[in-house]
PDB file of C-alpha atoms and ligand atoms in Angstrom:
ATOM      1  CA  UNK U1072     -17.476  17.343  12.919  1.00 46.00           C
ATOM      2  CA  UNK U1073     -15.511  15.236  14.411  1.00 48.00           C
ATOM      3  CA  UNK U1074     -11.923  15.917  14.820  1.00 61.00           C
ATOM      4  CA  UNK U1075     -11.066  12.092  14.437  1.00 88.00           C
ATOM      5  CA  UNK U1076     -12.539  12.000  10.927  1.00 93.00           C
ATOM      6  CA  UNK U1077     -10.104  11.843   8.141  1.00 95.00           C
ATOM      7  CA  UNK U1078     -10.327  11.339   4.311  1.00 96.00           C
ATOM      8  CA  UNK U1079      -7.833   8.585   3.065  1.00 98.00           C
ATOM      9  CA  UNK U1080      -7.184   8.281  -0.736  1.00 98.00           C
ATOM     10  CA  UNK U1081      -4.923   5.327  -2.015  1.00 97.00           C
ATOM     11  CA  UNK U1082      -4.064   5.347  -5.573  1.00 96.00           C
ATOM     12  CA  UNK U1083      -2.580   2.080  -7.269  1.00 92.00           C
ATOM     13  CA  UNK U1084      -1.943   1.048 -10.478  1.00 86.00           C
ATOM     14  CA  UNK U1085      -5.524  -0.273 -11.701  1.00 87.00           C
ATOM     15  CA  UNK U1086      -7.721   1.544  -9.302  1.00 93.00           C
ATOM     16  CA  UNK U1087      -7.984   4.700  -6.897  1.00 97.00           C
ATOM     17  CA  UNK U1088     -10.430   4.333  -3.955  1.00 96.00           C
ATOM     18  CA  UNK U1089     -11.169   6.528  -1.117  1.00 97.00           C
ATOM     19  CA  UNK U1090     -13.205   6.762   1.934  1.00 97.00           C
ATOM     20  CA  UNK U1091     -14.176   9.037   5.185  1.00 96.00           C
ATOM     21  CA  UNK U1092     -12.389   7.331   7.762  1.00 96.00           C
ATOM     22  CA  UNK U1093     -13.339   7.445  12.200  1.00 95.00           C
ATOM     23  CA  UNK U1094      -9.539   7.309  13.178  1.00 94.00           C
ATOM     24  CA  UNK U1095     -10.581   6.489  16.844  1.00 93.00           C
ATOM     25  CA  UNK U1096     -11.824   2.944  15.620  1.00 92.00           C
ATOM     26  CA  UNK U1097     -10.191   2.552  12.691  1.00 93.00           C
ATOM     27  CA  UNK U1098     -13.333   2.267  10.779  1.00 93.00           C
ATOM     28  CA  UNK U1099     -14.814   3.598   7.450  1.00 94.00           C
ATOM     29  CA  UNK U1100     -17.614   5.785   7.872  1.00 92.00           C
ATOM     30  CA  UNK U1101     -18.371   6.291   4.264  1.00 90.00           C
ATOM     31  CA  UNK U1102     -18.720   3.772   1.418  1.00 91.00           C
ATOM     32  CA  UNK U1103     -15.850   3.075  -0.463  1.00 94.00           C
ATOM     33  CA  UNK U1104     -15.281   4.789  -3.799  1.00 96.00           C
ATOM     34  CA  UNK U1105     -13.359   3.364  -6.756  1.00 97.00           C
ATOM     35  CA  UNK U1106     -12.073   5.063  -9.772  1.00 97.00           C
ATOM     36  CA  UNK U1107     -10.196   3.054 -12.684  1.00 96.00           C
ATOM     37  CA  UNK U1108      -6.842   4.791 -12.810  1.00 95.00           C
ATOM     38  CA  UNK U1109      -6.366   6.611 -15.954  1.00 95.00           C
ATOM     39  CA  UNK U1110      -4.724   4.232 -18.817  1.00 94.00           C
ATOM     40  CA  UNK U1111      -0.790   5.453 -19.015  1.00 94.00           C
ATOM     41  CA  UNK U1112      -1.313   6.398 -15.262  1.00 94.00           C
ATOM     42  CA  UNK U1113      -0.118  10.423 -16.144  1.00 95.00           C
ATOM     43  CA  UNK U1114      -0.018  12.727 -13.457  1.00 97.00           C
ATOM     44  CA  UNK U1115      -2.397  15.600 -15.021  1.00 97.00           C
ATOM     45  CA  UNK U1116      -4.720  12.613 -15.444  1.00 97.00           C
ATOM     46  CA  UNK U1117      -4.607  10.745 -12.190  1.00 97.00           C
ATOM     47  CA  UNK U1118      -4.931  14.281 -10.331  1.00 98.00           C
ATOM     48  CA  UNK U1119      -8.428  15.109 -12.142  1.00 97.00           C
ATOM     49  CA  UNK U1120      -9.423  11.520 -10.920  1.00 98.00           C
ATOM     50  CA  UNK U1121      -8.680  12.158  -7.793  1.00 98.00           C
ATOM     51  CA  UNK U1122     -10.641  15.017  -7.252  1.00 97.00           C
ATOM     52  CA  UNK U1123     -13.662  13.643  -8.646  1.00 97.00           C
ATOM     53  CA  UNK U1124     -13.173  10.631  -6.549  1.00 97.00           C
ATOM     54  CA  UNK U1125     -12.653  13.517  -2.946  1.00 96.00           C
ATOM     55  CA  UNK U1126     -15.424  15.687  -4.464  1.00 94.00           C
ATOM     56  CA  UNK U1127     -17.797  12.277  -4.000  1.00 94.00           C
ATOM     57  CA  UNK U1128     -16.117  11.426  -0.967  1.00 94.00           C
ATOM     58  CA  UNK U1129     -16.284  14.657   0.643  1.00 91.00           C
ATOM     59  CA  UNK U1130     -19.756  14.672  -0.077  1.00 88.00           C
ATOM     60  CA  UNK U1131     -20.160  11.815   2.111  1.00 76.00           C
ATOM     61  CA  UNK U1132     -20.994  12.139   6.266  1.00 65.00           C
ATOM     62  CA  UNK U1133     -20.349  16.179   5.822  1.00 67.00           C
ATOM     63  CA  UNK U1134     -16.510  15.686   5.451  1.00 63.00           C
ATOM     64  CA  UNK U1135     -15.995  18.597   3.462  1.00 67.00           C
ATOM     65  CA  UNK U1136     -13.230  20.058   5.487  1.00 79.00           C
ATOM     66  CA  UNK U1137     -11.474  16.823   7.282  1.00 91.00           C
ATOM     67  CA  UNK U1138      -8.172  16.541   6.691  1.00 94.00           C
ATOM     68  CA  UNK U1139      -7.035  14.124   3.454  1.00 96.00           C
ATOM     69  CA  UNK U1140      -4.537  11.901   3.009  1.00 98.00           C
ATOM     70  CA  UNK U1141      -3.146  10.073  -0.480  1.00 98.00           C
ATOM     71  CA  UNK U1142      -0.759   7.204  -0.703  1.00 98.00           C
ATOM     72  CA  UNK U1143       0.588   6.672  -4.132  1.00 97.00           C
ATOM     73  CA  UNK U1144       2.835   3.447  -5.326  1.00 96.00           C
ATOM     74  CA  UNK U1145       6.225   5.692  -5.212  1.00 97.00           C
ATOM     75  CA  UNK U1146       9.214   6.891  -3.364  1.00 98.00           C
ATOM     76  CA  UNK U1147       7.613   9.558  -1.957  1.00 98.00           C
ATOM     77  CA  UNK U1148      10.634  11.911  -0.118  1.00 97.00           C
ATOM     78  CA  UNK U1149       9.793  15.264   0.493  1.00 96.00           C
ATOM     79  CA  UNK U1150       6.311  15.589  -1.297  1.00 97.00           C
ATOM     80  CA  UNK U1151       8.614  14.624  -4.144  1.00 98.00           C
ATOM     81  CA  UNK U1152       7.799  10.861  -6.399  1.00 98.00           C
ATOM     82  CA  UNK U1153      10.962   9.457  -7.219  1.00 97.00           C
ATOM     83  CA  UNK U1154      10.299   6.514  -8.812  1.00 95.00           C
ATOM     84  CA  UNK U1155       7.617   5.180 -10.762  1.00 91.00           C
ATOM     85  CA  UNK U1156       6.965   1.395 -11.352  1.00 85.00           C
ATOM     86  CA  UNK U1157       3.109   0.839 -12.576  1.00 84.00           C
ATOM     87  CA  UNK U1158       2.286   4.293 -13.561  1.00 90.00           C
ATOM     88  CA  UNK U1159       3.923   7.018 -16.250  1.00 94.00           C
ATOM     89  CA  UNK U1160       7.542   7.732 -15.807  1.00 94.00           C
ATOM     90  CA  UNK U1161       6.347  11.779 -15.831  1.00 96.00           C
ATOM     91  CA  UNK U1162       5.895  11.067 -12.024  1.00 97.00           C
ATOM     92  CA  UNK U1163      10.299  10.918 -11.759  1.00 97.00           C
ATOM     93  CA  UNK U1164      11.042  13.820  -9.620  1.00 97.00           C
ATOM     94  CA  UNK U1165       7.649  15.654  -9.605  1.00 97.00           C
ATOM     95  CA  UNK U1166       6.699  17.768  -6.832  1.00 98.00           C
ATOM     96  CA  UNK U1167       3.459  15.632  -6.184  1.00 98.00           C
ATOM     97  CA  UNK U1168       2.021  16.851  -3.180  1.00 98.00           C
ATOM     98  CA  UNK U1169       2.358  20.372  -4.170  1.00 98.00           C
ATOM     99  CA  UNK U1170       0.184  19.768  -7.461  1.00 98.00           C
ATOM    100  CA  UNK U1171      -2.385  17.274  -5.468  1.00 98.00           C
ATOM    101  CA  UNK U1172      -2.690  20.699  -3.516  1.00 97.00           C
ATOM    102  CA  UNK U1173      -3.198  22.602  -6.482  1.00 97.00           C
ATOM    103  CA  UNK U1174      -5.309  20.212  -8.522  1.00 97.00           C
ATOM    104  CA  UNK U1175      -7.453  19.176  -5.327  1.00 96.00           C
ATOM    105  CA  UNK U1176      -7.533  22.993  -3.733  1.00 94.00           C
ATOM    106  CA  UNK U1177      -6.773  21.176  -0.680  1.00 92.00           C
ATOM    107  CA  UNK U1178      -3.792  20.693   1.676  1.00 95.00           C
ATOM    108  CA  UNK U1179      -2.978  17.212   1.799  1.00 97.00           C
ATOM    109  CA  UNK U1180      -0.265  14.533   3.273  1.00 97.00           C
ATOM    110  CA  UNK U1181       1.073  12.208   0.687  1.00 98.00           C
ATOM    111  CA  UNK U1182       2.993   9.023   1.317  1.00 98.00           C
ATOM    112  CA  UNK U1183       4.352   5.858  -0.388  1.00 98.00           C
ATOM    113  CA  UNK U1184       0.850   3.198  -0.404  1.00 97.00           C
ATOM    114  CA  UNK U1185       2.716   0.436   1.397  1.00 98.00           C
ATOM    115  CA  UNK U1186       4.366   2.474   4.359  1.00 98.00           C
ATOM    116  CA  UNK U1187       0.321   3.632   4.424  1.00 98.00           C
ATOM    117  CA  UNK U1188      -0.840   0.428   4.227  1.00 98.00           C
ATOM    118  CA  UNK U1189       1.873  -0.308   7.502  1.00 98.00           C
ATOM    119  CA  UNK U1190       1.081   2.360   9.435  1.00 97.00           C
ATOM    120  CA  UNK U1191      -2.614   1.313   9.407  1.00 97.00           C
ATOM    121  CA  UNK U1192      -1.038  -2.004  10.515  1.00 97.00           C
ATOM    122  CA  UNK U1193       0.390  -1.120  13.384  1.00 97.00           C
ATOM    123  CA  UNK U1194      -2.196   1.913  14.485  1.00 96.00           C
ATOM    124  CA  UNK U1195      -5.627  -0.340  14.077  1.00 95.00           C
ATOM    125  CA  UNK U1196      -4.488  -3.798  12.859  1.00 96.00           C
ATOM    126  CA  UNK U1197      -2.190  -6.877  12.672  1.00 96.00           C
ATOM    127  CA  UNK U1198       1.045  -4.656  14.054  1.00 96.00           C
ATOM    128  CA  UNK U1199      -0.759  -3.315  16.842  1.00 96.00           C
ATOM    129  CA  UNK U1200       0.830  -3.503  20.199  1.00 95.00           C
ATOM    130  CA  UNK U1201       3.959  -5.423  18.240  1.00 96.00           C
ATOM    131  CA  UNK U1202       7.614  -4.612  19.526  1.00 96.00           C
ATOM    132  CA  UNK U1203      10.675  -5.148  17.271  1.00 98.00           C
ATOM    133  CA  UNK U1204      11.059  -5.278  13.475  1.00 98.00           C
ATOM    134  CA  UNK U1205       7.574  -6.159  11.347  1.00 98.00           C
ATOM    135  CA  UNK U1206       7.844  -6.330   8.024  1.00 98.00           C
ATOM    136  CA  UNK U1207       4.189  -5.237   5.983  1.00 98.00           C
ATOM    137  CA  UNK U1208       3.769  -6.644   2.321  1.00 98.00           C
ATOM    138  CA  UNK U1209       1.168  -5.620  -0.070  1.00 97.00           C
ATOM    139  CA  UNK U1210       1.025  -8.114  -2.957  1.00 96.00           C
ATOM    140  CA  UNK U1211      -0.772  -6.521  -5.501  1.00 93.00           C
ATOM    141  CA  UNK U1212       0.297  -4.869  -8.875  1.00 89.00           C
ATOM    142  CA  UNK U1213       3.744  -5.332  -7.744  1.00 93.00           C
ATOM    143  CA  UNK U1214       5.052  -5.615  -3.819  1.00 97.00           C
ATOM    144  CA  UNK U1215       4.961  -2.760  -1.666  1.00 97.00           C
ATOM    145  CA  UNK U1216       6.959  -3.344   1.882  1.00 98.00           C
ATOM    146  CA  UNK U1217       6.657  -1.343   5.387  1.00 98.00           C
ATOM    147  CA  UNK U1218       9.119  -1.554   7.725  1.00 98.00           C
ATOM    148  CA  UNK U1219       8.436  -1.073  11.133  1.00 98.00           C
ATOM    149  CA  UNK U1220      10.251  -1.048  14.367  1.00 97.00           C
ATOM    150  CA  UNK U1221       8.754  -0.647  17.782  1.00 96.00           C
ATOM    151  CA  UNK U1222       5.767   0.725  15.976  1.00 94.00           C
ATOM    152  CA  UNK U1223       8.162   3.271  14.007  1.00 95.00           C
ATOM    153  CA  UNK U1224       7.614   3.244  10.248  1.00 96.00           C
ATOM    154  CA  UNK U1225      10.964   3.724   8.381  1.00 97.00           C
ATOM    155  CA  UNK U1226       9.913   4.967   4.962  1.00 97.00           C
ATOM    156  CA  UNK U1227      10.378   4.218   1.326  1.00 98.00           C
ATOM    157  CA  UNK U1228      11.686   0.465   1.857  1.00 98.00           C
ATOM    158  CA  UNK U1229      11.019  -0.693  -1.347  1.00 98.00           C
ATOM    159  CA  UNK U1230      12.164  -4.490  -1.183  1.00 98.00           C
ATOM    160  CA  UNK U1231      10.003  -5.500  -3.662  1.00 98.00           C
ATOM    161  CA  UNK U1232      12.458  -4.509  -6.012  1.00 97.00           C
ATOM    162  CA  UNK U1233      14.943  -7.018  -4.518  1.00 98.00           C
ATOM    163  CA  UNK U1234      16.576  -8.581  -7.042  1.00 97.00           C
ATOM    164  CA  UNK U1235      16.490 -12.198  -6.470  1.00 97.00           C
ATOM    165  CA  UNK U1236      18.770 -14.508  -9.233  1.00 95.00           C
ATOM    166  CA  UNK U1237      18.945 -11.258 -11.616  1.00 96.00           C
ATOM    167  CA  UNK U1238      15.251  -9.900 -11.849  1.00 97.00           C
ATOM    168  CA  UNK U1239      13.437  -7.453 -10.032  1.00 97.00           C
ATOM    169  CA  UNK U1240      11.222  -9.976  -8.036  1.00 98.00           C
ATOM    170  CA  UNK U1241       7.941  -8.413  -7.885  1.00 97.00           C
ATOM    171  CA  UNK U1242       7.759  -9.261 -11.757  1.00 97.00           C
ATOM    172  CA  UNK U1243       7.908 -12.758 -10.307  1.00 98.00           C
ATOM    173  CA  UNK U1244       5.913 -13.031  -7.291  1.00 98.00           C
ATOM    174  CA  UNK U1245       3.089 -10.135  -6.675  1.00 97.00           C
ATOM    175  CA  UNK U1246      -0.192 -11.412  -7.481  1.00 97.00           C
ATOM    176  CA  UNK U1247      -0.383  -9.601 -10.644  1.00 95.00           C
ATOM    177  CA  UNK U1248       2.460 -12.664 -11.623  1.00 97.00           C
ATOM    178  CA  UNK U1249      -0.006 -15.062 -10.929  1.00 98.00           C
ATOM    179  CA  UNK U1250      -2.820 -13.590 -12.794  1.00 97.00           C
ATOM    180  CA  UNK U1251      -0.491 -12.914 -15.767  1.00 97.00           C
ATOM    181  CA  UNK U1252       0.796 -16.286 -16.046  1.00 98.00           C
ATOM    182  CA  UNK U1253      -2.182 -18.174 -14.577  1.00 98.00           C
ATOM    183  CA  UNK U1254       0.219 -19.771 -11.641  1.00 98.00           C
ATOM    184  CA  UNK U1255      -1.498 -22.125  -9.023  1.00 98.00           C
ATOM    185  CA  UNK U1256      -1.374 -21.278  -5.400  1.00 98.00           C
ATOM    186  CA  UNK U1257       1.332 -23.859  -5.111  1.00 98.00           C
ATOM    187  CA  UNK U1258       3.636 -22.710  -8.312  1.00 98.00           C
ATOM    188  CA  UNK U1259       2.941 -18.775  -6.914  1.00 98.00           C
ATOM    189  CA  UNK U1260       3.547 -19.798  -3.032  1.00 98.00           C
ATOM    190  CA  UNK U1261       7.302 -21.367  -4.583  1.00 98.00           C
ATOM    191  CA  UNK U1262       8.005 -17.711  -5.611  1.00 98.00           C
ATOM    192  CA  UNK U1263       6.947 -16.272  -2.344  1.00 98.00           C
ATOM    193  CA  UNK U1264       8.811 -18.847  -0.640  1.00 98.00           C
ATOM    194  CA  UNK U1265      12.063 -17.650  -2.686  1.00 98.00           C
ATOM    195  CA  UNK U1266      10.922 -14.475  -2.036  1.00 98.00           C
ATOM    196  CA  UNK U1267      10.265 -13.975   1.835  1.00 98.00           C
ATOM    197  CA  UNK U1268      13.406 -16.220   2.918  1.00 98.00           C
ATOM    198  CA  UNK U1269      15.660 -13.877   1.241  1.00 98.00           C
ATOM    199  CA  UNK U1270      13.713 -10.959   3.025  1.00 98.00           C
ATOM    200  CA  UNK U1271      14.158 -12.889   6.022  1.00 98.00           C
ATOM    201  CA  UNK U1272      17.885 -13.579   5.577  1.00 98.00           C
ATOM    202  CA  UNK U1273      18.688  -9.729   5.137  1.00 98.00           C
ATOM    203  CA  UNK U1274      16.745  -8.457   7.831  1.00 98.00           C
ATOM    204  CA  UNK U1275      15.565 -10.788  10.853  1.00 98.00           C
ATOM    205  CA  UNK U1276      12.393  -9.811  11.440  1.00 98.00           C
ATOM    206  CA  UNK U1277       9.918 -10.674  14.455  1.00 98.00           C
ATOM    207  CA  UNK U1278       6.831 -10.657  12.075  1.00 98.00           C
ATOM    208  CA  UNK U1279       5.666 -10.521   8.531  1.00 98.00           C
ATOM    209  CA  UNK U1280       2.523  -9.532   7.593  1.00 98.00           C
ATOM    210  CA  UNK U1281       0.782  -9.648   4.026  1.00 98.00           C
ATOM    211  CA  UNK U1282      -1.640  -7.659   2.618  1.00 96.00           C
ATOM    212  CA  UNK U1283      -3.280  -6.705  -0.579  1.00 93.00           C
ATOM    213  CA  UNK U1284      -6.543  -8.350  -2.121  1.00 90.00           C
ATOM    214  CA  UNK U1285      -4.992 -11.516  -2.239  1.00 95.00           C
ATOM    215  CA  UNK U1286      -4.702 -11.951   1.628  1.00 95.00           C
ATOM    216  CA  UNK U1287      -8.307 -13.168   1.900  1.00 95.00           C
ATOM    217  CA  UNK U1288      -7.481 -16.140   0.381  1.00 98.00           C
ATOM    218  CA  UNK U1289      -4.339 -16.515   2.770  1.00 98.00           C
ATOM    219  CA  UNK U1290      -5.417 -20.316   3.542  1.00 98.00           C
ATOM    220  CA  UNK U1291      -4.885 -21.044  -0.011  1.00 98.00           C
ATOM    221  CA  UNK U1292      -0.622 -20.044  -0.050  1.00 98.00           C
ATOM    222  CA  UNK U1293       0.255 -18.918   3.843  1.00 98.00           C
ATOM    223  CA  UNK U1294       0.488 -22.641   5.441  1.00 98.00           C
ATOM    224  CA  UNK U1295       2.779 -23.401   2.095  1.00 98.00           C
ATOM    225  CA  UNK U1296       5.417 -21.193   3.238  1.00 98.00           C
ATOM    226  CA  UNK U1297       8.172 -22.414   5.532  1.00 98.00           C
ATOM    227  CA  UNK U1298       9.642 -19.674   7.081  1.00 98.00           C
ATOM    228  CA  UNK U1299      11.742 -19.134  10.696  1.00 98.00           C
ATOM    229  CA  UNK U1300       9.427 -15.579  11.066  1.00 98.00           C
ATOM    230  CA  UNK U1301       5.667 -15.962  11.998  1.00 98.00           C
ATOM    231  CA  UNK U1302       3.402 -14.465   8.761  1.00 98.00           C
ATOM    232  CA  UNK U1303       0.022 -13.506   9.023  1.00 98.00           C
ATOM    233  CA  UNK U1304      -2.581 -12.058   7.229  1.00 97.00           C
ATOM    234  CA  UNK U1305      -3.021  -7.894   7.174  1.00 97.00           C
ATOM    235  CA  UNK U1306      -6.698  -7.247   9.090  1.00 96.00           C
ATOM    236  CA  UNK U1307      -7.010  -4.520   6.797  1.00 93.00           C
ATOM    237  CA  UNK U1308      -6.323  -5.949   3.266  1.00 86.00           C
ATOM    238  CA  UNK U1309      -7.877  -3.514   0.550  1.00 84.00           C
ATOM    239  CA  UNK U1310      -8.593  -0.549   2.900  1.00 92.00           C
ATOM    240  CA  UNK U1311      -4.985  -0.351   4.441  1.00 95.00           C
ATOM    241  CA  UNK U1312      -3.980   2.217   2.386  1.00 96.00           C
ATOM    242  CA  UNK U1313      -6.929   4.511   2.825  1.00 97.00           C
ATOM    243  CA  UNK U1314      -7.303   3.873   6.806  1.00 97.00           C
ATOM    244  CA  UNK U1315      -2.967   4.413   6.778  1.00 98.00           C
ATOM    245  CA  UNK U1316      -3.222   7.854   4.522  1.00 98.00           C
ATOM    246  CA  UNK U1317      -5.647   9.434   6.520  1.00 97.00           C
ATOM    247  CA  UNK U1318      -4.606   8.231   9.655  1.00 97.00           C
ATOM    248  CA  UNK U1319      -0.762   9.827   8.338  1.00 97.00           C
ATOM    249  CA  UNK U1320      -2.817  13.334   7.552  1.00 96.00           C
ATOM    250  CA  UNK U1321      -4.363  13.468  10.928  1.00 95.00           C
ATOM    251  CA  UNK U1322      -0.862  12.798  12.405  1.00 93.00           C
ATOM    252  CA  UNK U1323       1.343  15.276  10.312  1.00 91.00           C
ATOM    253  CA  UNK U1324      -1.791  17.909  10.742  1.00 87.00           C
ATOM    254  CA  UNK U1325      -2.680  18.697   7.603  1.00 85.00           C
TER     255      UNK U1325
HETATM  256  C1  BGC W 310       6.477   0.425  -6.012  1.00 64.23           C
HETATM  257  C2  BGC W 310       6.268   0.772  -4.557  1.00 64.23           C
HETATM  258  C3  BGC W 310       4.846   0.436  -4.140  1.00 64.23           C
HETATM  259  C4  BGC W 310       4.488  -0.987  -4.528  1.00 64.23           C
HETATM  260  C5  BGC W 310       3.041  -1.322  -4.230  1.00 64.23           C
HETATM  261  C6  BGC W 310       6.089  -1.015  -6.252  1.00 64.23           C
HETATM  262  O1  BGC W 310       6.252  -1.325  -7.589  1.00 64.23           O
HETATM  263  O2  BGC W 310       7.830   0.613  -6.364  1.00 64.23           O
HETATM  264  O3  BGC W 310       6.533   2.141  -4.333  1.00 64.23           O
HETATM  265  O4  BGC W 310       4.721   0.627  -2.763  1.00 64.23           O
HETATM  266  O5  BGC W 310       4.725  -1.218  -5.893  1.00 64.23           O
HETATM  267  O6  BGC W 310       2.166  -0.506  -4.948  1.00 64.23           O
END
């Protein structure tokens, strides 16, 4: 076994995936597995998911006993989730890591999905290499941020809860916006316009970079944007998360 070999688990609001993950290249080594996430997204319910989803995982490549990572769309401080913005409000305050553990019969590292989805970034993708302050996006079922300086994550940012002319803005511009109220690329791109400047504004950064599903289709909304801070694409769109969570566990030494 291979002491570079990780598990990374990312659990969102309409789907938890996970894979075996070669940390010295940054590449999966297993197929991908997806699980629906449990309607009303409650913990005792997204914890059995997840350990059917690592029992089939672990099954995979002989990984039984690599260390596992799970990013969750939270505050995560202290093992603790603090907030709770597309799954049950039961996950306020719970000590998650501690009943993963349980529930999983497995140490694990847990960590907000968009600081995972960052660190991946930086360790294996778009961030690599980049001094100064880069600022990840994940436009998905709402907007998860990274912020990273000189390579150094600084947790739990959360600015896609800025509130931009009185509403929480990821209501308005993640992708699940655009689905919801059938938005063009050119409607959607004016909210991310709104959206990034005001990012911009409060915090100067050297790059942004976007991730999520949507970023595959970058052509269609990134050349809309005018912005004073280059954005790019993520390189690691829909596996960010995993790569980032198991990459986190190998670095914390679970
Ligand atoms: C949550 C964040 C999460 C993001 C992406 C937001 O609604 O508050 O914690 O990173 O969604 O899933």
């Amino acid at each position: 076994m291979s002491s570079t070999m990780a598990i990374g688990i990312d659990i969102g609001g309409t789907g938890i995936k996970g894979a075996v993950v070669d940390l010295s290249t940054g590449k999966l080594l297993s197929a991908r597995v997806k699980l629906p996430t449990p309607r009303g997204g409650r913990p005792a319910d997204i914890i059995e998911t997840t350990r059917a989803l690592l029992a089939t995982v672990s099954a995979e490549e002989g990984a039984g006993a690599v260390p596992v990572g799970i990013c969750f769309p939270a505050i995560v401080k202290n093992g603790h989730t603090m907030s709770a913005a597309n799954v049950s409000d039961k996950w306020i305050g719970l000590a998650a890591e501690k009943l993963f553990e349980k529930g999983l019969g497995h140490p694990i590292h847990f960590v907000n999905d968009a600081d995972a989805a960052g660190y991946a970034e930086s360790q294996f993708g778009a961030a690599r290499g980049v001094d100064g302050v880069v600022i990840m996006t994940t436009l998905g079922t709402g907007i998860g941020t990274a912020l990273l300086n000189d390579g150094v994550l600084v947790p739990n940012t959360e600015l896609g809860h800025l509130q931009i002319e009185g509403v929480d803005y990821e209501t308005k511009a993640a992708y699940s916006a655009k689905e919801r109220e059938n938005l063009s690329w050119e409607k959607w791109a004016g909210r991310l316009q709104k959206y990034y400047s005001t990012v911009e504004a409060l915090f100067s950064p050297d790059l942004f970079i976007v991730g999520g599903g949507v970023s595959k289709h970058h052509q269609e909304f990134l050349p809309l944007l005018r912005l004073k801070t280059p954005i790019i694409p993520a390189v690691h769109r829909n596996n960010a998360g995993i790569l980032g969570a198991a990459a986190l566990a190998v670095k914390h030494g679970v």
